[in-house]
Amino acid sequence: MAPVVSGFSKLSKADKIKWLAEHHFNNDSNATNTLITYWNSDDRLQRLHDEFTENTISNYYLPFSVAPNFLINGNRYTLPMTIEESSVVAAASKAAKFWQTRGGFKAEVLSTTKVGQVHFSFTGSPERLQEFFIQVKPKLLKSVAPITKNMEKRGGGVKEIELRDKTTDLDHYYQLHCTFGTADAMGANFINSCLEQFAQTLVDEAKKFESFSETEKEIEIIMSILSNYVPQCLVKASVSCPVQELPDSKQLSSLQYAKKFVRAVRIAQIEPYRAVTHNKGIMNGIDAVVLATGNDFRAIEAGAHAYAAKDGTYKSLTDAEIKDDQFIFSIEIPLALGTVGGLTSLHPLVKLALQLLGKPNAKKLMEITAVAGLAQNFAAINSLITTGIQQGHMKMHLMNILNQFEATNAEKEQLIAYFKTNTVTHSEVVTQIEKLRS
Ligand code: MEV
């Protein structure tokens, strides 16, 4: 077991690695070399990455891929996608290509409101608290003026502050439930700074409020923090086409395909076990774009899954129907994204990703990202109701297996050719490698 270390963050990068080598890797030079191999030879770039977080010892690569041919609201996009799962980008590209000849994707931002809360305890009269709140509300707003000044110039700011009595759920528990507009920023720092100032003003003003008893003057702030549940920061994307323009095959006519597709989505609407996987597939596309554009994928994940459960049961984020011989497939998802601030102006690949998208504003990025999720879900359901998922997955996974076995270029070429006409399974790949090598 490694010993307790203090002051680790203050060690130089070389000394951190030395400590790791000594206490975790048995002084194995391979471990040290692996870490060093991933350093960037450009010192300036490496320093930039080192400073994103604490205790950085190396870089962790993920593929930066692109999926072309996305027609969204009449404009063509090439989507940047950062993801490790082999089949995701191919699936997105396939869906994009399919829909570009059928009118493309339509997307629309429905709302952009974000939420933050000051959670506090108050032991006293709820009526007097309400009276205090009415009086203090203008002061709360005034107290954040230095923070909101710039945001207001960009069209954002504080939208509303409500006092919410939560005492039926938890003794003495109240909230300031606050809503914000954050323009093109994701806005986490802006919201949290406003909330912490609201909390301070609330405490200070309570001490001066004459109608309060001495105990009522002591409001206890529990915490002030934004919410990643953003059901009012919502975007909708859809595709539609006449049913007869859907794929048809010997096994499945276009109409049968449409009906089977709608039923697959219906299953994800009523069966949580399926819904979670269905939505995971949607997030394959969403997270890839979110990560490539420097946004917070954990926030997006948390918000999306909470929204999927908003009616009390966890459900599909997409919907499908056949109406007047039209097949309609859509997604509605909360996406609190930003195109300024955070990593957007720092990480060179994030900057490039945004440039690739034509430097979108936050609303446009919400639309593009929702489309990535819908496309991904279309591709997944398409495979699931026709060939099954493994055919495409294993084809894309072939290269990973070959790399695992350190296949040479010549071996790769031969095996890729072989698996063009044979089913890829892990054991079959191993058998074929062994055969080649024997
Ligand atoms: C795999 O990453 C995602 C899928 O399982 C999604 C789905 O089942 O809809 C293919």
XYZ file of C-alpha atoms and ligand atoms in Angstrom:
448
model
C 0.000 0.000 0.000
C 1.308 3.457 -0.896
C 2.196 5.644 2.105
C 0.242 8.802 2.946
C 1.779 11.705 1.100
C 1.441 15.352 1.998
C 2.217 18.306 -0.226
C 1.914 16.079 -3.306
C 0.372 18.857 -5.390
C 3.408 21.035 -4.717
C 5.888 18.508 -6.140
C 7.167 19.073 -9.665
C 5.689 16.883 -12.394
C 8.906 14.843 -12.530
C 8.827 14.303 -8.759
C 5.168 13.295 -8.839
C 5.983 10.665 -11.435
C 8.994 9.549 -9.401
C 6.748 9.142 -6.344
C 4.219 7.141 -8.384
C 6.927 4.946 -9.878
C 8.301 4.208 -6.446
C 5.038 3.574 -4.630
C 2.698 2.233 -7.306
C 4.742 0.843 -10.184
C 7.617 -0.887 -8.442
C 9.994 1.513 -10.193
C 9.006 -0.026 -13.510
C 10.379 2.282 -16.192
C 7.604 1.199 -18.586
C 5.025 3.010 -16.481
C 7.105 6.180 -16.378
C 7.784 5.972 -20.101
C 4.089 5.546 -20.872
C 3.295 8.722 -18.987
C 6.101 10.621 -20.712
C 5.227 9.323 -24.185
C 1.940 11.183 -23.971
C 3.493 14.540 -23.114
C 3.252 17.128 -25.847
C 6.570 18.216 -27.344
C 5.252 21.785 -27.497
C 5.994 23.072 -23.983
C 3.484 25.888 -24.186
C 0.684 23.496 -25.143
C 1.716 21.031 -22.463
C 1.707 23.732 -19.805
C -1.774 24.778 -20.889
C -3.032 21.216 -20.397
C -1.133 20.796 -17.136
C -2.941 23.806 -15.761
C -6.467 22.615 -16.570
C -6.432 20.562 -13.373
C -4.303 19.716 -10.363
C -1.673 16.957 -10.317
C -1.533 16.505 -14.083
C 1.145 13.990 -14.942
C 0.337 13.230 -18.564
C -2.349 13.619 -21.233
C -5.158 11.180 -21.870
C -5.987 10.932 -25.555
C -9.446 10.345 -26.940
C -10.105 10.269 -30.671
C -11.234 13.570 -32.160
C -13.452 12.490 -35.068
C -15.850 14.161 -37.445
C -19.227 13.140 -38.852
C -20.076 14.972 -42.088
C -23.348 15.489 -44.000
C -25.569 16.757 -41.203
C -28.292 18.917 -42.759
C -29.804 20.923 -39.904
C -32.434 23.615 -40.546
C -31.206 23.770 -44.157
C -27.525 24.225 -43.257
C -24.880 21.580 -43.725
C -22.593 20.732 -40.798
C -19.658 18.473 -40.096
C -19.934 17.469 -36.456
C -16.865 17.201 -34.219
C -17.138 14.109 -32.025
C -14.847 13.072 -29.191
C -15.582 9.506 -28.181
C -13.791 6.206 -27.714
C -16.622 3.832 -28.702
C -15.735 2.507 -32.146
C -19.134 2.472 -33.827
C -20.558 5.834 -32.734
C -19.103 8.140 -35.383
C -19.831 5.711 -38.206
C -23.423 5.394 -36.985
C -23.859 9.175 -36.768
C -22.453 9.648 -40.268
C -24.747 6.969 -41.641
C -27.820 8.560 -40.078
C -26.768 12.012 -41.319
C -26.403 10.705 -44.858
C -29.761 8.953 -44.726
C -31.641 12.052 -43.559
C -29.885 14.588 -45.771
C -31.833 13.321 -48.775
C -35.084 13.386 -46.811
C -35.231 17.024 -45.774
C -32.572 16.852 -43.074
C -33.038 17.567 -39.382
C -35.189 20.356 -37.978
C -34.205 21.758 -34.595
C -35.543 24.465 -32.367
C -34.594 25.811 -28.935
C -37.726 25.948 -26.793
C -36.278 27.787 -23.779
C -32.921 28.726 -22.229
C -33.654 29.294 -18.548
C -31.180 27.984 -15.970
C -31.722 27.403 -12.280
C -29.801 27.893 -9.049
C -30.851 27.638 -5.426
C -29.870 28.983 -2.037
C -30.839 26.260 0.438
C -31.354 27.527 3.970
C -32.830 26.736 7.373
C -35.175 29.108 9.158
C -36.820 28.377 12.485
C -39.623 30.827 12.821
C -42.828 32.135 11.348
C -43.248 31.357 7.629
C -45.439 34.436 7.288
C -42.745 36.718 8.675
C -40.183 35.063 6.402
C -42.439 35.805 3.426
C -42.795 39.415 4.575
C -38.995 39.638 4.910
C -38.503 38.126 1.456
C -40.775 40.690 -0.216
C -38.742 43.438 1.397
C -35.338 41.959 0.734
C -35.883 40.880 -2.888
C -34.888 44.258 -4.452
C -31.797 44.265 -2.216
C -30.880 40.765 -3.336
C -31.053 41.866 -6.953
C -29.096 45.033 -6.251
C -26.397 43.139 -4.393
C -25.479 41.143 -7.525
C -25.394 44.157 -9.851
C -21.562 44.094 -10.127
C -21.740 40.407 -11.110
C -24.641 40.738 -13.545
C -23.504 43.953 -15.274
C -21.566 42.264 -18.078
C -23.986 39.372 -18.425
C -26.872 41.818 -18.846
C -25.003 43.515 -21.701
C -24.963 40.113 -23.425
C -28.690 39.608 -22.858
C -28.540 37.450 -19.721
C -28.936 38.055 -16.022
C -31.158 37.089 -13.118
C -34.698 36.324 -14.268
C -36.554 35.672 -11.035
C -36.060 34.876 -7.369
C -38.759 32.943 -5.535
C -38.975 31.966 -1.909
C -40.002 28.317 -1.656
C -41.251 26.737 1.537
C -40.061 23.116 1.624
C -40.863 22.509 5.280
C -43.389 19.770 4.529
C -40.504 17.722 3.051
C -37.809 18.700 5.558
C -38.029 20.593 8.858
C -37.248 24.329 8.587
C -36.063 23.947 4.981
C -36.569 26.889 2.607
C -35.027 27.897 -0.692
C -34.405 30.889 -2.827
C -35.233 29.310 -6.154
C -33.575 31.523 -8.758
C -33.710 31.502 -12.532
C -31.074 32.923 -14.847
C -30.297 33.630 -18.458
C -26.646 33.153 -19.316
C -26.582 34.100 -23.029
C -23.822 32.130 -24.790
C -22.074 31.027 -21.603
C -22.771 27.778 -19.822
C -22.872 30.162 -16.876
C -21.938 27.943 -13.925
C -19.544 30.486 -12.388
C -21.924 33.339 -13.038
C -24.857 31.538 -11.390
C -22.847 30.313 -8.406
C -21.376 33.762 -7.793
C -24.861 35.319 -7.849
C -26.183 32.641 -5.473
C -23.379 33.095 -2.961
C -24.017 36.833 -2.969
C -27.788 36.256 -2.516
C -27.005 34.044 0.467
C -24.754 36.666 2.046
C -27.295 39.441 1.516
C -30.067 37.246 2.886
C -28.116 36.582 6.103
C -27.034 40.213 6.530
C -30.495 41.648 5.904
C -32.207 39.127 8.205
C -30.109 40.441 11.095
C -31.531 43.916 10.461
C -35.175 42.922 9.903
C -37.068 44.395 12.819
C -40.124 42.115 12.712
C -37.886 39.054 13.214
C -37.315 37.651 16.707
C -33.682 37.148 17.758
C -33.745 33.488 16.608
C -35.454 34.400 13.342
C -32.616 36.806 12.608
C -30.233 33.821 12.412
C -30.912 32.349 8.976
C -28.612 29.389 8.408
C -27.378 28.984 4.847
C -26.870 25.311 4.075
C -25.524 25.758 0.523
C -25.777 27.841 -2.607
C -25.407 26.042 -5.916
C -26.743 25.902 -9.457
C -28.956 23.024 -10.480
C -28.023 20.763 -13.366
C -31.704 19.944 -13.696
C -32.680 22.400 -16.424
C -36.100 21.383 -17.762
C -36.524 24.943 -19.029
C -33.324 24.915 -21.056
C -34.862 22.749 -23.687
C -34.284 21.908 -27.323
C -36.317 19.851 -29.760
C -35.032 18.161 -32.907
C -36.898 16.040 -35.412
C -36.834 14.274 -38.744
C -39.745 13.189 -40.882
C -40.377 11.618 -44.256
C -43.090 9.721 -46.086
C -43.190 6.143 -44.777
C -42.373 4.775 -48.250
C -38.994 6.595 -48.126
C -37.869 4.493 -45.185
C -35.594 1.495 -45.807
C -37.292 -1.516 -47.280
C -35.854 -4.967 -47.665
C -36.879 -8.567 -48.323
C -37.502 -9.007 -44.615
C -39.235 -5.702 -43.889
C -41.303 -3.375 -46.089
C -41.023 0.385 -45.402
C -44.325 0.316 -43.558
C -43.290 -2.682 -41.478
C -39.998 -0.925 -40.772
C -41.824 2.232 -39.637
C -44.157 0.261 -37.378
C -41.326 -1.747 -35.872
C -39.324 1.435 -35.287
C -42.250 3.162 -33.553
C -42.774 0.072 -31.414
C -39.102 -0.004 -30.421
C -39.378 3.595 -29.221
C -42.668 2.808 -27.479
C -40.925 0.021 -25.553
C -38.316 2.538 -24.377
C -41.166 4.764 -23.216
C -42.737 2.192 -20.947
C -39.854 -0.083 -19.928
C -37.087 1.565 -17.864
C -34.575 -1.266 -18.458
C -34.782 -0.580 -22.172
C -35.137 3.201 -21.728
C -31.774 3.492 -19.964
C -29.927 1.761 -22.817
C -31.950 3.635 -25.422
C -31.009 6.946 -23.791
C -27.414 5.814 -23.328
C -27.269 5.451 -27.100
C -28.630 8.998 -27.480
C -25.940 10.233 -25.083
C -23.269 8.523 -27.235
C -23.923 11.230 -29.827
C -24.619 14.044 -27.393
C -21.598 13.490 -25.139
C -19.281 13.210 -28.145
C -20.273 16.681 -29.378
C -20.404 18.089 -25.840
C -16.885 16.875 -25.117
C -15.491 18.047 -28.463
C -16.942 21.527 -27.886
C -15.482 21.796 -24.380
C -18.741 21.550 -22.450
C -19.443 19.726 -19.203
C -20.723 16.269 -20.188
C -21.455 15.272 -16.573
C -23.833 18.217 -16.235
C -25.501 17.328 -19.527
C -25.789 13.645 -18.567
C -27.267 14.428 -15.135
C -29.778 16.892 -16.580
C -30.825 14.628 -19.442
C -31.473 11.577 -17.257
C -33.362 13.636 -14.681
C -35.525 14.978 -17.507
C -36.122 11.431 -18.739
C -37.585 10.675 -15.297
C -39.605 13.884 -14.935
C -42.996 12.111 -15.107
C -42.107 9.721 -12.304
C -40.867 6.845 -14.476
C -37.635 6.803 -16.440
C -38.486 7.032 -20.161
C -37.129 7.453 -23.649
C -35.986 10.961 -24.566
C -37.143 10.358 -28.137
C -40.564 9.823 -29.606
C -41.716 8.289 -32.904
C -45.027 8.112 -34.687
C -46.672 7.485 -38.044
C -49.159 10.201 -38.922
C -50.886 10.585 -42.305
C -48.324 8.273 -43.913
C -45.470 10.366 -42.510
C -42.846 8.874 -40.227
C -41.925 11.402 -37.521
C -39.053 10.910 -35.111
C -38.100 13.522 -32.505
C -36.134 14.262 -29.367
C -36.749 16.773 -26.586
C -33.822 17.229 -24.238
C -32.472 19.837 -21.821
C -28.988 20.966 -22.890
C -27.324 23.751 -20.915
C -24.434 24.394 -23.290
C -22.067 27.292 -23.762
C -19.916 28.559 -26.600
C -18.008 31.181 -24.620
C -16.054 30.853 -21.373
C -14.679 27.667 -19.846
C -12.513 25.605 -22.165
C -13.988 27.196 -25.292
C -11.245 29.778 -25.701
C -8.490 27.748 -24.038
C -8.337 24.264 -25.556
C -7.041 24.477 -29.130
C -9.144 21.491 -30.269
C -12.278 22.939 -28.688
C -11.669 26.197 -30.528
C -11.224 24.207 -33.729
C -14.410 22.203 -33.086
C -16.412 25.400 -32.689
C -14.796 26.810 -35.817
C -15.759 23.633 -37.677
C -19.373 24.299 -36.662
C -19.165 27.887 -37.929
C -18.723 29.427 -34.442
C -22.275 28.766 -33.287
C -23.939 30.629 -30.441
C -25.211 28.579 -27.506
C -28.678 28.091 -29.023
C -27.281 26.805 -32.290
C -24.975 24.438 -30.414
C -27.999 23.163 -28.469
C -29.738 22.420 -31.784
C -26.714 20.710 -33.312
C -26.125 18.602 -30.199
C -29.753 17.497 -29.949
C -29.535 16.425 -33.592
C -26.423 14.354 -32.800
C -28.455 12.532 -30.138
C -31.410 11.956 -32.445
C -29.160 10.721 -35.264
C -27.428 8.317 -32.911
C -30.725 6.948 -31.664
C -31.967 6.565 -35.233
C -28.851 4.606 -36.172
C -29.110 2.380 -33.089
C -32.799 1.555 -33.538
C -32.277 1.031 -37.262
C -29.641 -1.616 -36.501
C -31.561 -3.142 -33.608
C -34.749 -3.734 -35.622
C -32.950 -5.015 -38.737
C -29.532 -6.672 -38.600
C -29.012 -6.484 -34.839
C -26.385 -4.308 -33.234
C -23.414 -6.662 -33.225
C -22.760 -6.714 -36.956
C -21.839 -3.024 -37.120
C -20.323 -2.948 -33.651
C -17.971 -5.838 -34.196
C -16.909 -4.544 -37.605
C -15.812 -1.312 -35.966
C -14.379 -3.181 -32.991
C -12.202 -5.358 -35.238
C -9.397 -2.776 -35.264
C -9.386 -2.642 -31.442
C -8.992 -6.424 -31.244
C -6.222 -6.366 -33.858
C -4.428 -3.656 -31.924
C -4.813 -5.634 -28.713
C -2.863 -8.424 -30.422
C -0.353 -5.921 -31.809
C -1.158 -6.967 -35.370
C 1.261 -5.655 -37.997
C -0.009 -3.594 -40.934
C 0.270 -6.607 -43.209
C -1.716 -8.764 -40.754
C -4.339 -6.052 -40.414
C -4.776 -5.809 -44.174
C -5.284 -9.555 -44.553
C -7.672 -9.834 -41.629
C -9.755 -6.806 -42.620
C -10.129 -8.378 -46.056
C -11.085 -11.708 -44.482
C -13.718 -10.139 -42.208
C -15.361 -8.270 -45.086
C -17.168 -11.518 -45.831
C -17.013 -13.259 -42.446
C -18.720 -12.451 -39.164
C -16.497 -10.673 -36.640
C -16.438 -12.279 -33.217
C -13.632 -11.942 -30.699
C -12.814 -15.643 -30.840
C -12.876 -15.754 -34.646
C -10.440 -12.826 -34.821
C -8.124 -14.600 -32.367
C -8.344 -17.838 -34.392
C -7.520 -16.007 -37.610
C -4.567 -14.137 -36.062
C -3.184 -17.400 -34.688
C -3.658 -19.057 -38.061
C -1.788 -16.245 -39.813
C 1.041 -16.415 -37.333
C 1.467 -20.170 -37.236
C -24.326 1.211 -27.390
O -23.308 2.088 -26.971
C -25.631 1.931 -27.526
C -26.840 1.066 -27.866
O -26.947 -0.018 -26.935
C -28.041 1.948 -27.813
C -29.360 1.226 -27.946
O -29.466 0.064 -27.587
O -30.324 1.908 -28.365
C -26.671 0.438 -29.222
